[in-house]
XYZ file of C-alpha atoms in Angstrom:
751
model
C -48.658 -19.095 -17.586
C -47.328 -16.948 -17.927
C -46.909 -15.382 -20.873
C -45.331 -17.938 -26.907
C -48.341 -19.010 -28.719
C -49.156 -21.008 -31.852
C -47.264 -19.664 -34.915
C -48.948 -16.306 -34.272
C -46.680 -14.029 -32.278
C -48.287 -12.851 -29.060
C -47.490 -9.202 -28.583
C -46.624 -8.095 -25.072
C -49.297 -6.070 -23.350
C -46.547 -4.209 -21.643
C -48.163 -1.948 -19.167
C -51.007 -4.305 -18.299
C -48.315 -6.757 -17.187
C -46.634 -4.016 -15.171
C -49.898 -3.190 -13.414
C -50.445 -6.847 -12.525
C -46.956 -6.985 -11.043
C -47.646 -3.876 -8.980
C -50.936 -5.300 -7.734
C -49.794 -8.816 -6.833
C -46.016 -9.195 -6.689
C -44.361 -6.907 -4.160
C -40.652 -6.506 -4.764
C -37.731 -4.270 -4.068
C -36.529 -0.711 -4.527
C -35.090 1.700 -2.001
C -36.775 5.052 -1.531
C -34.163 7.694 -2.311
C -36.052 10.805 -1.211
C -38.894 11.671 1.119
C -42.223 10.748 -0.501
C -43.830 13.670 -2.298
C -47.310 12.150 -2.476
C -49.502 10.380 0.086
C -49.785 6.637 -0.490
C -53.319 5.311 -0.035
C -55.378 2.438 -1.368
C -57.320 5.008 -3.407
C -54.121 6.166 -5.120
C -53.142 2.546 -5.840
C -56.264 2.156 -7.953
C -56.501 5.565 -9.577
C -56.493 5.358 -13.412
C -53.071 4.084 -14.383
C -52.112 3.214 -10.827
C -49.070 4.875 -9.245
C -46.924 4.964 -12.379
C -49.360 5.997 -15.121
C -50.549 4.177 -18.207
C -47.928 2.984 -20.609
C -48.117 1.518 -24.123
C -50.686 -1.207 -24.776
C -51.298 -3.539 -27.737
C -47.787 -3.086 -29.095
C -47.268 -4.324 -32.684
C -44.515 -4.219 -35.292
C -45.714 -3.313 -38.785
C -45.185 -6.156 -41.287
C -42.645 -4.129 -43.298
C -40.621 -3.526 -40.140
C -40.588 0.254 -40.503
C -42.959 1.135 -37.667
C -43.841 0.179 -34.133
C -47.405 0.932 -33.073
C -49.138 1.002 -29.708
C -52.192 2.326 -27.936
C -51.754 4.852 -25.148
C -54.269 6.626 -22.965
C -54.362 10.381 -22.841
C -53.536 12.128 -19.585
C -57.159 12.187 -18.450
C -57.268 8.407 -18.793
C -60.532 8.319 -20.731
C -59.361 8.235 -24.350
C -56.462 6.578 -26.103
C -54.598 7.321 -29.309
C -52.942 4.800 -31.607
C -49.324 5.936 -31.883
C -46.483 4.805 -34.070
C -42.738 5.251 -34.023
C -40.980 5.671 -37.382
C -37.958 3.438 -36.942
C -35.909 5.294 -39.547
C -36.176 8.606 -37.688
C -37.273 7.647 -34.180
C -40.152 10.117 -34.488
C -43.302 9.369 -32.493
C -46.650 10.411 -34.012
C -50.351 9.686 -33.667
C -51.404 7.115 -36.231
C -55.138 7.082 -35.420
C -56.645 9.762 -33.183
C -58.423 9.038 -29.915
C -61.710 10.242 -31.391
C -61.562 7.705 -34.208
C -60.315 4.959 -31.914
C -63.200 5.632 -29.535
C -65.646 5.097 -32.366
C -63.939 2.111 -33.999
C -62.109 0.345 -31.154
C -63.479 1.417 -27.766
C -61.349 1.031 -24.663
C -61.834 -2.184 -22.714
C -63.091 -0.118 -19.772
C -66.155 0.748 -21.844
C -67.150 -2.940 -21.893
C -69.931 -3.365 -19.356
C -70.101 -7.166 -19.105
C -67.604 -8.248 -16.438
C -66.764 -11.631 -17.977
C -66.226 -10.159 -21.428
C -63.999 -7.470 -19.961
C -62.035 -10.170 -18.154
C -61.756 -12.239 -21.335
C -60.408 -9.367 -23.378
C -57.829 -8.364 -20.798
C -56.827 -11.807 -19.510
C -56.425 -13.339 -22.956
C -54.988 -10.238 -24.638
C -57.655 -9.740 -27.305
C -56.148 -7.291 -29.792
C -57.926 -4.045 -30.675
C -56.237 -3.694 -34.056
C -54.342 -5.722 -36.661
C -51.833 -4.618 -39.280
C -52.500 -5.563 -42.907
C -49.578 -7.219 -44.747
C -49.153 -4.060 -46.872
C -48.480 -1.993 -43.706
C -50.891 0.610 -45.094
C -54.139 -0.604 -43.547
C -55.440 -1.763 -40.185
C -58.288 -3.958 -39.070
C -60.074 -2.410 -36.092
C -62.435 -4.329 -33.836
C -65.406 -2.038 -33.234
C -67.433 -3.843 -30.592
C -67.123 -7.202 -32.378
C -67.540 -5.810 -35.916
C -64.508 -5.473 -38.179
C -63.500 -2.306 -40.020
C -60.729 -1.781 -42.564
C -58.908 1.472 -41.844
C -56.846 3.205 -44.557
C -53.908 4.985 -42.928
C -53.295 7.253 -45.923
C -56.843 8.593 -46.231
C -57.808 8.175 -42.544
C -61.055 6.560 -43.640
C -62.648 3.260 -42.711
C -64.845 0.662 -44.407
C -67.031 -1.724 -42.438
C -66.251 -5.334 -43.365
C -68.726 -7.214 -41.179
C -72.217 -6.278 -40.064
C -73.781 -9.527 -38.894
C -75.904 -9.646 -35.766
C -73.361 -11.990 -34.168
C -69.852 -10.806 -33.254
C -66.892 -11.418 -35.554
C -63.465 -11.932 -34.007
C -59.872 -13.174 -34.325
C -59.331 -11.640 -37.799
C -56.349 -12.780 -39.894
C -55.134 -11.632 -43.284
C -53.993 -14.237 -45.757
C -50.224 -13.985 -46.344
C -50.785 -12.317 -49.736
C -53.057 -9.727 -48.090
C -55.961 -10.365 -50.441
C -58.332 -12.075 -48.037
C -59.424 -11.785 -44.445
C -60.583 -14.696 -42.293
C -62.443 -14.443 -39.000
C -64.577 -16.435 -36.588
C -68.285 -15.924 -36.018
C -70.557 -18.060 -33.885
C -67.917 -20.827 -33.745
C -67.506 -20.988 -37.541
C -64.829 -19.770 -39.927
C -65.515 -17.111 -42.555
C -63.382 -15.500 -45.240
C -63.848 -12.587 -47.628
C -61.839 -10.658 -50.191
C -60.412 -7.521 -48.628
C -61.537 -5.498 -51.620
C -64.892 -7.227 -52.139
C -68.289 -7.415 -50.496
C -68.984 -11.147 -50.416
C -68.081 -13.255 -47.422
C -67.896 -17.045 -47.576
C -68.811 -19.289 -44.672
C -66.099 -21.958 -44.644
C -67.492 -24.216 -41.907
C -71.171 -24.742 -41.281
C -71.769 -26.381 -37.928
C -74.770 -25.221 -35.944
C -75.309 -25.032 -32.218
C -73.027 -23.923 -29.427
C -71.113 -27.146 -28.826
C -69.105 -27.368 -32.073
C -66.163 -24.990 -32.536
C -64.309 -24.451 -35.812
C -61.231 -22.287 -35.362
C -62.738 -20.793 -32.213
C -61.376 -21.293 -28.691
C -63.169 -22.595 -25.645
C -62.493 -21.432 -22.084
C -60.251 -24.247 -20.893
C -57.890 -24.180 -23.919
C -57.504 -20.421 -23.570
C -56.956 -20.504 -19.823
C -54.810 -23.598 -19.332
C -53.040 -24.201 -22.654
C -52.411 -20.573 -23.566
C -54.225 -20.890 -26.901
C -54.941 -17.542 -28.513
C -56.002 -18.689 -31.979
C -57.182 -21.978 -33.439
C -56.743 -21.434 -37.186
C -53.894 -20.482 -39.549
C -53.576 -19.579 -43.217
C -51.357 -21.693 -45.472
C -48.252 -19.988 -46.916
C -49.889 -19.875 -50.386
C -53.046 -18.163 -49.003
C -55.300 -20.911 -50.380
C -56.066 -23.040 -47.339
C -56.705 -22.755 -43.617
C -55.872 -25.385 -41.022
C -58.096 -25.186 -37.970
C -58.987 -27.023 -34.792
C -62.456 -28.522 -34.481
C -63.702 -28.877 -30.900
C -66.750 -30.904 -29.903
C -67.972 -29.846 -26.463
C -71.204 -31.835 -26.511
C -70.257 -33.957 -23.508
C -68.451 -31.229 -21.555
C -70.499 -30.434 -18.422
C -71.745 -26.914 -17.744
C -71.489 -24.692 -14.703
C -74.227 -22.095 -14.024
C -72.972 -18.538 -13.552
C -75.799 -16.449 -12.166
C -76.316 -12.712 -12.431
C -78.279 -11.989 -9.257
C -78.818 -8.289 -9.923
C -81.983 -8.338 -12.101
C -85.335 -9.019 -10.498
C -85.334 -12.265 -12.440
C -81.728 -13.562 -12.267
C -79.993 -14.527 -15.494
C -78.124 -17.823 -15.699
C -75.295 -18.427 -18.154
C -74.315 -22.075 -18.602
C -70.524 -22.141 -18.937
C -68.880 -25.160 -20.583
C -66.267 -26.156 -18.011
C -64.629 -29.605 -17.722
C -63.750 -30.305 -14.107
C -61.411 -33.012 -12.860
C -62.356 -36.337 -14.446
C -65.003 -34.802 -16.723
C -65.131 -35.306 -20.491
C -62.890 -32.793 -22.251
C -63.580 -31.257 -25.663
C -62.967 -33.841 -28.390
C -60.580 -32.275 -30.895
C -59.382 -32.884 -34.430
C -57.749 -30.877 -37.202
C -59.430 -29.799 -40.403
C -58.127 -28.193 -43.588
C -60.492 -26.036 -45.616
C -60.038 -24.529 -49.075
C -60.740 -20.822 -48.889
C -62.341 -20.859 -52.341
C -64.332 -24.084 -52.230
C -65.270 -24.208 -48.531
C -64.491 -27.945 -48.643
C -63.155 -29.447 -45.388
C -60.719 -32.373 -45.189
C -60.483 -33.925 -41.741
C -57.236 -35.229 -40.316
C -57.025 -38.124 -37.873
C -53.824 -38.214 -35.815
C -54.499 -40.696 -33.032
C -57.094 -43.278 -32.073
C -57.189 -41.896 -28.530
C -60.073 -39.395 -28.316
C -58.960 -38.095 -24.918
C -56.026 -35.931 -25.997
C -55.198 -32.255 -26.405
C -53.952 -30.499 -29.539
C -52.524 -27.337 -27.972
C -50.316 -26.152 -30.867
C -50.319 -26.533 -34.648
C -49.460 -24.623 -37.803
C -47.708 -24.853 -41.159
C -44.210 -26.281 -41.576
C -44.199 -24.987 -45.143
C -46.070 -25.396 -48.378
C -48.430 -28.379 -48.088
C -47.109 -29.623 -44.717
C -48.767 -29.065 -41.333
C -47.302 -29.636 -37.875
C -49.268 -30.437 -34.744
C -48.533 -31.278 -31.138
C -50.650 -33.976 -29.491
C -50.580 -34.144 -25.703
C -51.915 -37.034 -23.634
C -54.405 -36.349 -20.848
C -51.866 -36.885 -18.068
C -49.672 -34.301 -19.873
C -46.413 -36.194 -19.510
C -46.055 -37.218 -23.175
C -46.293 -35.073 -26.288
C -45.939 -36.136 -29.931
C -44.972 -33.775 -32.741
C -46.691 -34.751 -35.984
C -45.952 -33.759 -39.571
C -49.020 -33.977 -41.824
C -49.497 -33.931 -45.591
C -52.244 -31.334 -46.030
C -53.450 -32.881 -49.287
C -53.682 -36.540 -48.258
C -53.993 -36.249 -44.508
C -51.151 -38.716 -44.042
C -49.247 -38.071 -40.818
C -46.110 -39.182 -38.993
C -44.768 -38.673 -35.479
C -41.343 -37.068 -35.937
C -40.547 -36.338 -32.294
C -41.829 -37.525 -28.925
C -41.168 -35.684 -25.679
C -41.766 -37.508 -22.399
C -41.430 -36.232 -18.830
C -41.726 -39.209 -16.446
C -42.697 -38.053 -12.983
C -43.282 -34.521 -14.239
C -45.394 -32.701 -16.835
C -44.971 -30.827 -20.100
C -44.340 -27.232 -19.041
C -46.630 -25.345 -21.412
C -45.667 -21.998 -20.000
C -42.334 -22.317 -21.781
C -42.419 -25.240 -24.264
C -43.019 -23.632 -27.652
C -41.723 -25.058 -30.936
C -40.469 -22.515 -33.457
C -39.817 -23.403 -37.099
C -37.147 -21.586 -39.070
C -38.149 -20.047 -42.382
C -34.905 -20.328 -44.319
C -33.959 -23.917 -43.483
C -35.693 -27.185 -42.520
C -35.030 -26.860 -38.794
C -36.913 -26.026 -35.643
C -36.227 -25.027 -32.037
C -37.616 -27.224 -29.287
C -37.478 -26.259 -25.565
C -37.222 -29.208 -23.179
C -36.838 -30.029 -19.480
C -34.976 -33.234 -20.362
C -31.682 -32.430 -18.605
C -33.426 -31.105 -15.489
C -33.603 -27.473 -16.630
C -35.536 -25.855 -19.475
C -33.142 -25.429 -22.420
C -33.246 -25.063 -26.209
C -32.610 -27.868 -28.683
C -32.173 -27.591 -32.450
C -33.718 -30.253 -34.714
C -33.577 -30.733 -38.474
C -35.668 -32.637 -41.032
C -35.667 -33.457 -44.738
C -37.056 -30.436 -46.575
C -37.980 -32.430 -49.699
C -39.696 -35.202 -47.756
C -40.410 -33.992 -44.190
C -42.241 -37.171 -43.213
C -39.573 -39.563 -44.460
C -37.890 -39.884 -41.069
C -37.860 -38.709 -37.485
C -36.625 -35.218 -36.821
C -32.887 -35.251 -36.113
C -31.407 -33.665 -32.995
C -28.592 -31.386 -34.129
C -27.530 -29.966 -30.776
C -28.464 -28.420 -27.454
C -27.936 -24.683 -27.885
C -27.197 -23.707 -24.281
C -27.052 -25.300 -20.853
C -26.716 -24.499 -17.176
C -28.536 -24.239 -13.867
C -31.221 -21.841 -15.078
C -34.547 -21.848 -16.912
C -35.197 -20.644 -20.451
C -38.455 -18.705 -20.128
C -39.318 -18.392 -23.817
C -37.984 -18.050 -27.345
C -38.313 -14.428 -28.413
C -37.027 -14.355 -32.019
C -34.591 -15.781 -34.535
C -32.397 -13.683 -36.812
C -31.885 -16.354 -39.441
C -29.458 -14.325 -41.539
C -27.186 -13.869 -38.551
C -27.910 -17.353 -37.202
C -28.930 -15.918 -33.820
C -31.604 -17.083 -31.385
C -32.963 -14.646 -28.792
C -34.561 -15.916 -25.619
C -35.557 -14.917 -22.091
C -34.013 -16.716 -19.122
C -33.360 -16.355 -15.402
C -29.666 -17.208 -15.643
C -27.677 -16.464 -12.458
C -30.752 -15.427 -10.441
C -34.234 -17.015 -10.662
C -35.660 -13.773 -9.254
C -34.722 -11.875 -12.417
C -35.534 -12.142 -16.127
C -32.987 -11.169 -18.774
C -32.747 -11.385 -22.554
C -29.992 -13.501 -24.094
C -28.767 -14.535 -27.516
C -26.998 -17.669 -28.741
C -25.884 -18.781 -32.181
C -27.578 -21.697 -33.907
C -24.274 -23.555 -33.708
C -24.403 -23.286 -29.907
C -21.701 -20.653 -29.582
C -21.586 -17.091 -28.245
C -24.103 -17.107 -25.423
C -24.539 -13.421 -24.590
C -26.693 -11.259 -22.333
C -28.473 -8.352 -24.030
C -29.694 -6.879 -20.727
C -27.794 -6.326 -17.502
C -29.638 -4.059 -15.060
C -31.077 -5.876 -12.045
C -34.761 -6.640 -12.488
C -37.285 -7.768 -15.079
C -36.652 -7.408 -18.812
C -39.302 -8.092 -21.459
C -38.581 -8.071 -25.181
C -40.768 -8.082 -28.275
C -38.648 -8.490 -31.409
C -39.275 -7.400 -34.972
C -39.766 -10.286 -37.410
C -36.209 -10.026 -38.717
C -34.731 -10.080 -35.221
C -32.828 -6.825 -35.739
C -34.735 -4.703 -33.206
C -36.717 -5.273 -30.060
C -39.085 -3.351 -27.857
C -37.519 -3.442 -24.414
C -39.567 -3.068 -21.252
C -37.589 -2.829 -18.045
C -38.487 -2.465 -14.388
C -36.400 -3.164 -11.368
C -35.855 -2.687 -7.655
C -34.656 0.848 -8.278
C -36.404 1.575 -11.569
C -40.025 2.260 -12.430
C -41.108 0.741 -15.769
C -39.662 2.155 -18.982
C -40.097 1.219 -22.644
C -37.493 1.644 -25.385
C -36.836 0.492 -28.934
C -33.403 -1.114 -29.140
C -31.249 -2.220 -32.041
C -29.558 -5.544 -31.318
C -25.987 -4.650 -30.446
C -26.790 -0.946 -30.833
C -28.467 1.969 -29.123
C -31.953 2.348 -27.643
C -34.575 5.040 -28.254
C -36.918 5.843 -25.324
C -40.630 5.412 -26.023
C -42.184 5.845 -22.590
C -41.158 6.157 -18.952
C -43.431 5.714 -15.962
C -43.816 8.277 -13.254
C -41.189 7.783 -10.576
C -43.551 5.927 -8.267
C -40.678 4.691 -6.098
C -39.561 8.150 -4.969
C -42.879 9.970 -5.331
C -44.655 7.580 -2.980
C -41.675 6.438 -0.916
C -41.822 2.774 -1.890
C -39.089 0.862 -0.058
C -37.165 -2.254 -0.900
C -37.854 -5.442 0.984
C -34.900 -7.450 2.174
C -34.213 -10.332 -0.212
C -33.502 -13.449 1.833
C -32.557 -17.092 1.394
C -33.709 -20.080 3.424
C -33.234 -23.841 3.337
C -36.004 -26.407 2.912
C -35.738 -29.617 4.935
C -34.007 -31.341 2.006
C -31.429 -28.559 1.679
C -33.104 -26.813 -1.277
C -32.645 -23.038 -1.374
C -35.869 -21.082 -0.962
C -36.015 -17.400 -1.899
C -37.960 -14.958 0.237
C -38.448 -11.267 0.909
C -39.292 -9.215 3.980
C -40.562 -5.639 4.254
C -40.306 -4.208 7.762
C -42.160 -1.141 9.068
C -40.262 2.138 8.634
C -37.704 2.797 11.337
C -39.098 4.492 14.420
C -42.770 3.744 13.650
C -43.223 0.718 15.921
C -42.428 -0.333 19.444
C -42.379 -3.856 20.775
C -42.800 -6.994 18.727
C -43.905 -6.598 15.097
C -46.845 -8.655 13.771
C -46.151 -10.532 10.520
C -48.318 -10.912 7.401
C -47.347 -13.763 5.078
C -48.390 -13.113 1.479
C -48.603 -16.446 -0.326
C -49.325 -17.877 -3.746
C -47.429 -21.139 -3.467
C -48.583 -22.872 -6.665
C -47.114 -23.757 -10.058
C -48.543 -20.675 -11.797
C -47.110 -17.896 -9.657
C -43.754 -16.644 -8.397
C -43.956 -14.150 -5.526
C -40.301 -13.284 -5.004
C -39.021 -11.280 -7.963
C -36.691 -8.331 -8.144
C -39.069 -5.728 -9.452
C -40.848 -2.505 -8.536
C -41.909 -2.465 -4.852
C -45.556 -3.146 -4.112
C -47.710 -0.285 -2.922
C -50.101 -2.332 -0.794
C -47.206 -3.945 1.060
C -45.855 -0.467 1.812
C -49.256 0.659 3.093
C -49.435 -2.338 5.441
C -45.842 -1.834 6.578
C -46.551 1.785 7.479
C -49.404 0.468 9.630
C -46.839 -1.472 11.654
C -46.858 -4.869 9.954
C -43.926 -6.857 8.562
C -44.735 -8.363 5.136
C -43.124 -11.702 4.273
C -43.242 -13.954 1.196
C -41.310 -17.065 0.200
C -41.477 -19.237 -2.918
C -41.857 -22.828 -1.763
C -41.084 -25.908 -3.810
C -43.675 -26.249 -6.558
C -43.549 -22.618 -7.656
C -42.219 -21.778 -11.138
C -38.905 -20.378 -12.324
C -36.754 -23.186 -10.931
C -35.548 -26.560 -12.204
C -37.709 -29.604 -12.884
C -37.040 -31.237 -9.490
C -38.017 -28.076 -7.609
C -41.104 -27.408 -9.708
C -42.477 -30.958 -9.659
C -41.958 -31.652 -5.938
C -45.708 -31.129 -5.393
C -46.874 -33.593 -8.050
C -49.937 -35.584 -6.920
C -50.245 -33.536 -3.744
C -51.353 -29.939 -3.244
C -50.722 -28.325 0.119
C -48.443 -30.475 2.253
C -44.981 -29.706 0.829
C -45.920 -26.087 0.196
C -46.974 -25.554 3.815
C -43.907 -27.414 5.119
C -41.616 -25.078 3.173
C -43.556 -22.002 4.274
C -43.306 -22.976 7.955
C -39.653 -23.977 7.659
C -38.801 -20.606 6.116
C -40.955 -18.818 8.702
C -39.046 -20.475 11.558
C -35.736 -19.387 10.043
C -37.096 -15.868 9.529
C -38.174 -15.552 13.171
C -34.777 -16.748 14.332
C -33.034 -14.197 12.116
C -35.327 -11.281 13.039
C -36.149 -11.480 16.761
C -38.184 -8.264 16.573
C -40.944 -10.213 14.803
C -43.803 -11.537 16.913
C -44.220 -15.333 16.579
C -47.637 -15.144 18.251
C -49.131 -12.637 15.804
C -48.757 -14.030 12.304
C -51.314 -13.694 9.506
C -51.452 -15.260 6.050
C -53.291 -14.154 2.944
C -53.462 -14.948 -0.752
C -55.506 -14.974 -3.940
C -56.534 -17.953 -6.093
C -53.994 -20.690 -5.276
C -52.808 -18.328 -2.560
C -56.326 -18.361 -1.172
C -56.312 -22.164 -1.264
C -52.985 -22.229 0.569
C -54.310 -19.764 3.150
C -57.168 -22.139 3.951
C -54.810 -25.115 3.971
C -52.470 -23.328 6.374
C -55.305 -22.338 8.729
C -56.638 -25.914 8.819
C -53.321 -27.817 8.894
C -51.305 -25.747 11.379
C -51.786 -23.533 14.417
C -49.186 -20.936 13.476
C -51.490 -18.297 12.020
C -53.796 -16.080 14.022
C -55.493 -14.541 10.955
C -56.093 -15.485 7.329
C -57.652 -13.843 4.267
C -58.501 -16.181 1.381
C -59.553 -14.528 -1.892
C -61.154 -16.640 -4.669
C -59.763 -19.970 -3.405
C -60.113 -23.470 -4.800
C -61.358 -25.377 -1.762
C -61.691 -28.826 -3.354
C -59.424 -29.652 -6.293
C -62.150 -31.633 -8.078
C -63.997 -28.312 -8.474
C -61.252 -26.922 -10.715
C -60.717 -27.511 -14.417
C -59.376 -30.752 -15.823
C -56.322 -29.503 -17.729
C -54.695 -27.497 -14.939
C -55.479 -29.802 -12.045
C -54.716 -33.134 -13.715
C -51.391 -31.748 -14.995
C -50.154 -31.493 -11.413
C -52.388 -33.880 -9.456
C -52.760 -36.675 -12.001
C -56.041 -38.374 -12.870
C -58.635 -38.715 -10.142
C -58.985 -42.450 -10.679
C -55.238 -42.898 -10.143
C -54.851 -40.828 -6.971
C -58.056 -40.425 -4.985
C -56.074 -40.163 -1.762
C -54.059 -37.198 -3.083
C -57.221 -35.369 -4.058
C -58.850 -36.064 -0.700
C -55.924 -34.724 1.330
C -55.982 -31.514 -0.754
C -59.701 -30.943 -0.020
C -59.711 -28.228 2.657
C -63.482 -28.503 3.193
C -62.826 -31.843 4.918
C -60.553 -30.055 7.398
C -62.955 -27.210 8.236
C -63.290 -28.469 11.802
C -59.569 -27.870 12.340
C -59.738 -24.174 11.433
C -57.359 -22.199 13.618
C -57.549 -18.427 13.802
C -59.805 -15.790 12.262
C -60.807 -16.187 8.619
C -62.057 -13.703 6.027
C -63.305 -15.501 2.908
C -63.775 -13.451 -0.298
C -65.185 -14.400 -3.716
C -66.841 -12.900 -6.800
C -70.116 -14.504 -7.836
C -69.253 -14.190 -11.546
C -65.896 -15.984 -11.258
C -65.698 -18.228 -14.340
C -62.209 -19.439 -13.406
C -62.395 -20.496 -9.743
C -66.126 -20.892 -9.343
C -68.025 -19.279 -6.476
C -69.106 -22.840 -5.679
C -65.757 -23.319 -3.914
C -66.484 -20.704 -1.285
C -70.085 -21.864 -0.944
C -68.862 -25.366 -0.141
C -66.298 -24.002 2.327
C -68.978 -21.892 3.973
C -71.197 -24.941 4.389
C -68.335 -26.986 5.860
C -67.396 -24.248 8.337
C -71.003 -23.838 9.474
C -71.351 -27.581 10.019
C -68.075 -27.548 11.966
C -69.396 -24.683 14.136
C -66.551 -22.405 13.063
C -67.083 -18.643 13.020
C -65.671 -16.686 10.071
C -66.400 -13.659 7.903
C -67.553 -13.771 4.262
C -67.501 -11.078 1.570
C -68.958 -11.573 -1.883
C -68.631 -9.284 -4.906
C -71.709 -9.479 -7.172
C -70.890 -10.461 -10.761
C -67.154 -9.924 -10.244
C -64.821 -12.355 -11.942
C -61.618 -13.925 -10.661
C -59.727 -10.632 -10.673
C -62.462 -8.685 -8.794
C -61.515 -5.796 -11.059
C -62.636 -2.187 -11.187
C -61.613 0.724 -8.994
C -64.644 0.590 -6.691
C -64.307 -3.126 -6.020
C -60.538 -3.010 -5.572
C -60.607 -0.064 -3.166
C -63.372 -1.753 -1.181
C -61.556 -5.113 -1.078
C -58.099 -3.886 -0.136
C -59.502 -1.461 2.440
C -61.380 -4.364 3.984
C -58.229 -6.536 4.037
C -56.223 -3.758 5.689
C -58.902 -3.135 8.308
C -59.232 -6.878 8.974
C -55.533 -7.178 9.753
C -55.727 -4.090 11.962
C -58.664 -5.508 13.870
C -57.558 -9.105 14.202
C -53.771 -8.937 14.344
C -52.952 -5.765 16.250
C -54.727 -6.740 19.461
C -52.493 -8.638 21.856
């Protein structure tokens, strides 16, 4: 979730995140002037959206003197690689758009929908800094080029017929490793000879490469790491031989093309994983055995220091995780820390160990006191495996959630982290000392704050957006001033985006539920106002955040609809009890909270029409839409986009984390299967899915269609050929959201 990855620092794709927020998470900001521009669905999906295209692929140079990022030119077709000189604050083009177009084409030039989705969803980088801060690696359509910044010239490093990806320099900068056809390769940066380090054949054995389910559900972005001395690589080996496949069909050619996707569904065999260590010179692999249980996950691993590896091993039910230390030479291992979460799960969105460089200590986030907080552990530097890791202290505490460790300034003894302290609808950046003192907020303005720190923790790239502020990007010195890098167009005032009302409700057990309501503009409606409930409702999405208002909500509101959303129990950003209330059961508690909040809303706002209520959502929101239409009679209309209709259709890691194992809770899975309730459908339904969806398979909507037909229930169906889970692209988005708007007009406006 979400989004903190293995020892490699994931750089924030700042404006991509902002666009996602604009598209899916309506929030608040008052319009201060009359709108200067017409707001339409077409303008929502113009290049750059309402606010324009901001920095992408942001990276700090290894020497800490520069910050680089890609940014599209005004016409939206080409992008330059810029850098900011941190000593002067000057912003210049590092690599021109013409050269970038040739060496690292924009993702929009990728024609294959699933590859485009993979690169955007999993943040595949277009360039990589060399350790000397004088060269870059550019990914030119899956071939790697070394670009010399001084001479503005490039040298092609790979030219194989198969793509090369996930490049990494050795720490000394002398060698480059990469993955090709599920095997690891390495080559001298200044030489012409590459060495194949692993030599498996076939498509079922992965060495350092990542399969779909680890990328999607465990947030894995790389599966290999250089040793500190640049001589070895530790990598994850995945055997997918027994993982079932799902056929994804391209129906457009005369003779359809079928791609067999490896996809473990609930109860299926998962990839069998183990760690290997390979010498970069000798291509000799030493395998490491950590546990006798073959049905485990290894979601995170890396190097503690010279000769010592760390690895996390997670059980299949995802309520117990062991931290291992491993002798890289002998393969000997020891569990130094075990984290258990009885009645809950390991929250991988936020649990990310971080080892300190200057001392034998590490930071460990945990839900153990009921909220996600940071804990400091130490170990014996001379003999790391001599004893269990020792808990030194909890660094901070309170009724809030730590959302991720951002950096550590080890010289100053300061930890930087994101948290939703004081308001779970906001994200702020905080610091605390390693001794647990001096908890401080670095950001204060209401809204969402993202931070990407330099390696030394002295500076951070700050992205801010809020109810009254379109996105902006600045470089800030910790405790000092900020230098603007980019500011979005003032979409709030230019298009007249208005703030919803932020509301609070009570669940039946007294738990506070946060909601928001956007009413039609004053004077535009007469009589009772129909209501559209926008829902996600699941553990991977929070709908109610204090952020830039949503354009589609405003469009619907101007049509005379009231737009309502509430985060039920089971959604993220709250404490362990709140988040895990839905364990072993999808649908029932979520719907109960939605209806409870809806009743309180109608009592508070009598101008709303209780007889004309619609519900719509995407992914889990689509699932909840179907559940609501088949388990209540409160909704006249529903639109379900890309829903899971039977939980056994979805992948093993995500579903079993929340639902448990199928063999242990068949009843829970059966009650969450909305196809079994098709005969109870109440109201009008529009069902939408992309045929190329490799996340929530099109199979789900096919099964729902079959169940509705057998139940003699009329409904409408829209499919998007070859589109993935996001149904991306301007044409598809304009078509989809126009259809949703017209459906509400047709089905909800009539008395």
